[in-house]
Amino acid sequence: DEKIAGLADKFRLGVIVIFNKWDKVHTSYKKIVEEFRFKFKFLYFAPIMTASALTLRNVDKIKDKILEIHNNYSQRVSTSKLNDIIKKATERHQLPSEKGTMVRIYFATQFSTKPPKIALVMNKPQALHFSYKRYLVNTLREHCNFEGVQISIIPRKKGERADNTEEVKENKKEILGK
């Protein structure tokens, strides 16, 4: 389970967690979910379902959830909607400055799907702290249905292309095995 979850995380796949054999469970659902969420913190975005292959409990709902997660994985959010969400987020919680210089997000745009990748065009992309990035991801989740899907936020300077970012270079190395 850990290896599969790690691969899903590494390749940024859509994820649904299904607890099978639910007809035999003797522990409470809440306790099992707490243990899972503690052990697999990196899958915080994944929905959890229970099922029983023996009694066919919830088996029919799995297909619907797979289709929903695939739609979330493939969805494209318009630039205007992204910019509205990011603007409201920065108004609610301002970007921290870097060495006394204001850090600004000029605009946001989604440049890829499967998984959704969003570029933030900024004056100081290196100043975007991981905690603020996490805040923006959580804000996006509040306004768009990204259940079961990881969201990549990639800060860039004006005029910088996707192929130049470090994250894209690292992903290419992993895929090509170099």
PDB file of C-alpha atoms in Angstrom, residues 1-175:
ATOM      1  CA  ASP A   1       0.000   0.000   0.000  1.00  0.00           C
ATOM      2  CA  GLU A   2       2.806   2.405   0.904  1.00  0.00           C
ATOM      3  CA  LYS A   3       4.676   1.691  -2.342  1.00  0.00           C
ATOM      4  CA  ILE A   4       1.551   2.255  -4.464  1.00  0.00           C
ATOM      5  CA  ALA A   5       0.704   5.440  -2.565  1.00  0.00           C
ATOM      6  CA  GLY A   6       4.293   6.629  -3.046  1.00  0.00           C
ATOM      7  CA  LEU A   7       4.108   6.002  -6.797  1.00  0.00           C
ATOM      8  CA  ALA A   8       0.789   7.863  -7.024  1.00  0.00           C
ATOM      9  CA  ASP A   9       2.426  10.786  -5.226  1.00  0.00           C
ATOM     10  CA  LYS A  10       5.624  10.661  -7.308  1.00  0.00           C
ATOM     11  CA  PHE A  11       3.779  10.673 -10.626  1.00  0.00           C
ATOM     12  CA  ARG A  12       1.099  13.076  -9.326  1.00  0.00           C
ATOM     13  CA  LEU A  13      -1.847  10.808 -10.164  1.00  0.00           C
ATOM     14  CA  GLY A  14      -5.478  11.137  -9.192  1.00  0.00           C
ATOM     15  CA  VAL A  15      -6.213   9.080  -6.080  1.00  0.00           C
ATOM     16  CA  ILE A  16      -9.212   7.438  -4.431  1.00  0.00           C
ATOM     17  CA  VAL A  17      -8.690   5.462  -1.244  1.00  0.00           C
ATOM     18  CA  ILE A  18     -11.011   2.481  -0.891  1.00  0.00           C
ATOM     19  CA  PHE A  19     -11.185   0.429   2.278  1.00  0.00           C
ATOM     20  CA  ASN A  20     -12.331  -3.038   1.200  1.00  0.00           C
ATOM     21  CA  LYS A  21     -13.746  -5.866   3.319  1.00  0.00           C
ATOM     22  CA  TRP A  22     -15.872  -3.362   5.176  1.00  0.00           C
ATOM     23  CA  ASP A  23     -18.246  -6.175   6.086  1.00  0.00           C
ATOM     24  CA  LYS A  24     -15.571  -7.489   8.528  1.00  0.00           C
ATOM     25  CA  VAL A  25     -14.421  -4.273  10.186  1.00  0.00           C
ATOM     26  CA  HIS A  26     -14.434  -4.261  13.974  1.00  0.00           C
ATOM     27  CA  THR A  27     -12.823  -0.860  14.512  1.00  0.00           C
ATOM     28  CA  SER A  28     -14.615   2.429  14.079  1.00  0.00           C
ATOM     29  CA  TYR A  29     -14.534   4.175  10.719  1.00  0.00           C
ATOM     30  CA  LYS A  30     -13.311   7.390  12.337  1.00  0.00           C
ATOM     31  CA  LYS A  31     -10.311   5.646  13.933  1.00  0.00           C
ATOM     32  CA  ILE A  32      -9.310   3.919  10.685  1.00  0.00           C
ATOM     33  CA  VAL A  33      -9.519   7.186   8.741  1.00  0.00           C
ATOM     34  CA  GLU A  34      -7.461   9.004  11.406  1.00  0.00           C
ATOM     35  CA  GLU A  35      -4.760   6.314  11.246  1.00  0.00           C
ATOM     36  CA  PHE A  36      -4.718   6.427   7.448  1.00  0.00           C
ATOM     37  CA  ARG A  37      -4.560  10.246   7.322  1.00  0.00           C
ATOM     38  CA  PHE A  38      -1.717  10.210   9.860  1.00  0.00           C
ATOM     39  CA  LYS A  39       0.309   7.585   7.978  1.00  0.00           C
ATOM     40  CA  PHE A  40      -0.383   8.988   4.494  1.00  0.00           C
ATOM     41  CA  LYS A  41      -0.370  12.759   5.138  1.00  0.00           C
ATOM     42  CA  PHE A  42       0.665  13.410   1.537  1.00  0.00           C
ATOM     43  CA  LEU A  43      -2.697  11.993   0.330  1.00  0.00           C
ATOM     44  CA  TYR A  44      -4.708  14.627   2.227  1.00  0.00           C
ATOM     45  CA  PHE A  45      -6.581  15.467  -0.991  1.00  0.00           C
ATOM     46  CA  ALA A  46      -7.793  11.906  -1.655  1.00  0.00           C
ATOM     47  CA  PRO A  47     -11.411  10.954  -0.929  1.00  0.00           C
ATOM     48  CA  ILE A  48     -11.987   7.861   1.182  1.00  0.00           C
ATOM     49  CA  MET A  49     -14.646   5.263   0.427  1.00  0.00           C
ATOM     50  CA  THR A  50     -15.607   1.980   2.040  1.00  0.00           C
ATOM     51  CA  ALA A  51     -16.650  -1.093   0.098  1.00  0.00           C
ATOM     52  CA  SER A  52     -17.170  -4.813   0.349  1.00  0.00           C
ATOM     53  CA  ALA A  53     -16.546  -7.001  -2.668  1.00  0.00           C
ATOM     54  CA  LEU A  54     -18.264  -9.879  -0.876  1.00  0.00           C
ATOM     55  CA  THR A  55     -21.551  -8.081  -0.191  1.00  0.00           C
ATOM     56  CA  LEU A  56     -21.111  -5.583  -3.100  1.00  0.00           C
ATOM     57  CA  ARG A  57     -21.584  -2.718  -0.656  1.00  0.00           C
ATOM     58  CA  ASN A  58     -20.703   0.615  -2.397  1.00  0.00           C
ATOM     59  CA  VAL A  59     -19.078  -1.195  -5.347  1.00  0.00           C
ATOM     60  CA  ASP A  60     -21.411   0.585  -7.765  1.00  0.00           C
ATOM     61  CA  LYS A  61     -20.354   3.987  -6.344  1.00  0.00           C
ATOM     62  CA  ILE A  62     -16.665   3.373  -7.096  1.00  0.00           C
ATOM     63  CA  LYS A  63     -17.127   3.807 -10.859  1.00  0.00           C
ATOM     64  CA  ASP A  64     -18.884   7.148 -10.372  1.00  0.00           C
ATOM     65  CA  LYS A  65     -16.091   8.354  -8.074  1.00  0.00           C
ATOM     66  CA  ILE A  66     -13.423   7.261 -10.582  1.00  0.00           C
ATOM     67  CA  LEU A  67     -15.137   9.288 -13.308  1.00  0.00           C
ATOM     68  CA  GLU A  68     -15.436  12.310 -10.992  1.00  0.00           C
ATOM     69  CA  ILE A  69     -11.741  12.191 -10.060  1.00  0.00           C
ATOM     70  CA  HIS A  70     -10.773  11.790 -13.726  1.00  0.00           C
ATOM     71  CA  ASN A  71     -12.822  14.894 -14.563  1.00  0.00           C
ATOM     72  CA  ASN A  72     -11.080  16.790 -11.752  1.00  0.00           C
ATOM     73  CA  TYR A  73      -7.702  15.537 -13.003  1.00  0.00           C
ATOM     74  CA  SER A  74      -8.498  16.678 -16.549  1.00  0.00           C
ATOM     75  CA  GLN A  75     -10.280  19.939 -15.798  1.00  0.00           C
ATOM     76  CA  ARG A  76      -9.085  23.299 -16.984  1.00  0.00           C
ATOM     77  CA  VAL A  77      -9.888  26.379 -14.927  1.00  0.00           C
ATOM     78  CA  SER A  78     -10.168  29.600 -16.883  1.00  0.00           C
ATOM     79  CA  THR A  79      -7.480  32.221 -16.395  1.00  0.00           C
ATOM     80  CA  SER A  80     -10.057  34.808 -15.319  1.00  0.00           C
ATOM     81  CA  LYS A  81     -11.443  32.509 -12.604  1.00  0.00           C
ATOM     82  CA  LEU A  82      -7.926  31.631 -11.402  1.00  0.00           C
ATOM     83  CA  ASN A  83      -6.984  35.292 -11.234  1.00  0.00           C
ATOM     84  CA  ASP A  84     -10.138  36.117  -9.245  1.00  0.00           C
ATOM     85  CA  ILE A  85      -9.378  33.329  -6.758  1.00  0.00           C
ATOM     86  CA  ILE A  86      -5.706  34.312  -6.409  1.00  0.00           C
ATOM     87  CA  LYS A  87      -6.585  38.004  -6.060  1.00  0.00           C
ATOM     88  CA  LYS A  88      -9.065  37.281  -3.265  1.00  0.00           C
ATOM     89  CA  ALA A  89      -6.538  34.989  -1.569  1.00  0.00           C
ATOM     90  CA  THR A  90      -3.793  37.630  -1.635  1.00  0.00           C
ATOM     91  CA  GLU A  91      -6.208  40.279  -0.350  1.00  0.00           C
ATOM     92  CA  ARG A  92      -7.217  38.026   2.535  1.00  0.00           C
ATOM     93  CA  HIS A  93      -3.614  37.054   3.340  1.00  0.00           C
ATOM     94  CA  GLN A  94      -0.944  39.256   1.781  1.00  0.00           C
ATOM     95  CA  LEU A  95       2.245  37.791   0.299  1.00  0.00           C
ATOM     96  CA  PRO A  96       5.245  38.193   2.620  1.00  0.00           C
ATOM     97  CA  SER A  97       7.846  40.665   1.399  1.00  0.00           C
ATOM     98  CA  GLU A  98      11.386  39.670   0.555  1.00  0.00           C
ATOM     99  CA  LYS A  99      14.145  41.848   2.060  1.00  0.00           C
ATOM    100  CA  GLY A 100      11.769  44.813   2.193  1.00  0.00           C
ATOM    101  CA  THR A 101      10.614  44.413  -1.425  1.00  0.00           C
ATOM    102  CA  MET A 102       6.965  43.696  -2.134  1.00  0.00           C
ATOM    103  CA  VAL A 103       6.320  40.350  -3.765  1.00  0.00           C
ATOM    104  CA  ARG A 104       3.574  40.517  -6.383  1.00  0.00           C
ATOM    105  CA  ILE A 105       1.636  37.979  -8.376  1.00  0.00           C
ATOM    106  CA  TYR A 106       0.858  39.540 -11.746  1.00  0.00           C
ATOM    107  CA  PHE A 107      -1.433  36.768 -12.936  1.00  0.00           C
ATOM    108  CA  ALA A 108      -2.121  33.042 -12.757  1.00  0.00           C
ATOM    109  CA  THR A 109      -2.803  30.654 -15.611  1.00  0.00           C
ATOM    110  CA  GLN A 110      -3.266  26.921 -15.892  1.00  0.00           C
ATOM    111  CA  PHE A 111      -0.813  25.586 -18.456  1.00  0.00           C
ATOM    112  CA  SER A 112      -1.405  21.860 -18.110  1.00  0.00           C
ATOM    113  CA  THR A 113      -3.853  19.206 -16.970  1.00  0.00           C
ATOM    114  CA  LYS A 114      -3.394  15.630 -15.725  1.00  0.00           C
ATOM    115  CA  PRO A 115      -2.417  16.856 -13.107  1.00  0.00           C
ATOM    116  CA  PRO A 116      -3.450  20.503 -13.072  1.00  0.00           C
ATOM    117  CA  LYS A 117      -0.413  22.783 -13.221  1.00  0.00           C
ATOM    118  CA  ILE A 118      -0.826  26.473 -12.524  1.00  0.00           C
ATOM    119  CA  ALA A 119       1.801  29.100 -13.239  1.00  0.00           C
ATOM    120  CA  LEU A 120       1.995  32.170 -11.045  1.00  0.00           C
ATOM    121  CA  VAL A 121       3.730  34.944 -12.937  1.00  0.00           C
ATOM    122  CA  MET A 122       5.482  37.027 -10.297  1.00  0.00           C
ATOM    123  CA  ASN A 123       8.137  39.656  -9.801  1.00  0.00           C
ATOM    124  CA  LYS A 124      10.085  37.440  -7.344  1.00  0.00           C
ATOM    125  CA  PRO A 125       9.196  33.768  -7.910  1.00  0.00           C
ATOM    126  CA  GLN A 126      11.973  32.530  -5.614  1.00  0.00           C
ATOM    127  CA  ALA A 127      10.279  34.366  -2.725  1.00  0.00           C
ATOM    128  CA  LEU A 128       7.106  32.240  -2.827  1.00  0.00           C
ATOM    129  CA  HIS A 129       7.334  30.271   0.409  1.00  0.00           C
ATOM    130  CA  PHE A 130       6.048  26.675   0.478  1.00  0.00           C
ATOM    131  CA  SER A 131       3.552  27.586   3.201  1.00  0.00           C
ATOM    132  CA  TYR A 132       2.051  30.358   1.056  1.00  0.00           C
ATOM    133  CA  LYS A 133       1.946  27.970  -1.896  1.00  0.00           C
ATOM    134  CA  ARG A 134       0.042  25.499   0.308  1.00  0.00           C
ATOM    135  CA  TYR A 135      -2.329  28.325   1.304  1.00  0.00           C
ATOM    136  CA  LEU A 136      -3.007  29.053  -2.381  1.00  0.00           C
ATOM    137  CA  VAL A 137      -3.611  25.353  -3.132  1.00  0.00           C
ATOM    138  CA  ASN A 138      -6.091  25.163  -0.247  1.00  0.00           C
ATOM    139  CA  THR A 139      -7.829  28.314  -1.489  1.00  0.00           C
ATOM    140  CA  LEU A 140      -8.094  26.814  -4.984  1.00  0.00           C
ATOM    141  CA  ARG A 141      -9.613  23.676  -3.460  1.00  0.00           C
ATOM    142  CA  GLU A 142     -12.240  25.826  -1.713  1.00  0.00           C
ATOM    143  CA  HIS A 143     -13.348  27.368  -5.024  1.00  0.00           C
ATOM    144  CA  CYS A 144     -12.801  24.542  -7.545  1.00  0.00           C
ATOM    145  CA  ASN A 145     -13.443  20.816  -7.308  1.00  0.00           C
ATOM    146  CA  PHE A 146      -9.963  19.284  -7.205  1.00  0.00           C
ATOM    147  CA  GLU A 147     -10.929  16.359  -4.979  1.00  0.00           C
ATOM    148  CA  GLY A 148      -8.556  13.424  -5.469  1.00  0.00           C
ATOM    149  CA  VAL A 149      -6.046  15.489  -7.444  1.00  0.00           C
ATOM    150  CA  GLN A 150      -2.716  17.119  -6.651  1.00  0.00           C
ATOM    151  CA  ILE A 151      -2.321  20.704  -7.807  1.00  0.00           C
ATOM    152  CA  SER A 152       1.083  22.003  -8.862  1.00  0.00           C
ATOM    153  CA  ILE A 153       1.732  25.697  -8.422  1.00  0.00           C
ATOM    154  CA  ILE A 154       4.817  26.864 -10.251  1.00  0.00           C
ATOM    155  CA  PRO A 155       6.101  30.414  -9.694  1.00  0.00           C
ATOM    156  CA  ARG A 156       7.695  32.086 -12.722  1.00  0.00           C
ATOM    157  CA  LYS A 157       9.113  35.386 -13.857  1.00  0.00           C
ATOM    158  CA  LYS A 158       7.469  37.251 -16.712  1.00  0.00           C
ATOM    159  CA  GLY A 159       8.385  35.656 -20.043  1.00  0.00           C
ATOM    160  CA  GLU A 160       9.630  32.403 -18.489  1.00  0.00           C
ATOM    161  CA  ARG A 161       8.365  29.271 -20.245  1.00  0.00           C
ATOM    162  CA  ALA A 162       7.242  25.993 -18.658  1.00  0.00           C
ATOM    163  CA  ASP A 163      10.203  24.075 -20.095  1.00  0.00           C
ATOM    164  CA  ASN A 164      12.605  26.308 -18.153  1.00  0.00           C
ATOM    165  CA  THR A 165      11.263  25.640 -14.659  1.00  0.00           C
ATOM    166  CA  GLU A 166      13.179  23.351 -12.328  1.00  0.00           C
ATOM    167  CA  GLU A 167      10.081  21.246 -11.570  1.00  0.00           C
ATOM    168  CA  VAL A 168       9.546  20.466 -15.257  1.00  0.00           C
ATOM    169  CA  LYS A 169      13.233  19.568 -15.685  1.00  0.00           C
ATOM    170  CA  GLU A 170      13.086  17.217 -12.678  1.00  0.00           C
ATOM    171  CA  ASN A 171       9.888  15.565 -13.962  1.00  0.00           C
ATOM    172  CA  LYS A 172      11.511  14.933 -17.359  1.00  0.00           C
ATOM    173  CA  LYS A 173      14.526  13.321 -15.650  1.00  0.00           C
ATOM    174  CA  GLU A 174      12.255  11.026 -13.610  1.00  0.00           C
ATOM    175  CA  ILE A 175      10.186   9.997 -16.625  1.00  0.00           C
TER     176      ILE A 175
END
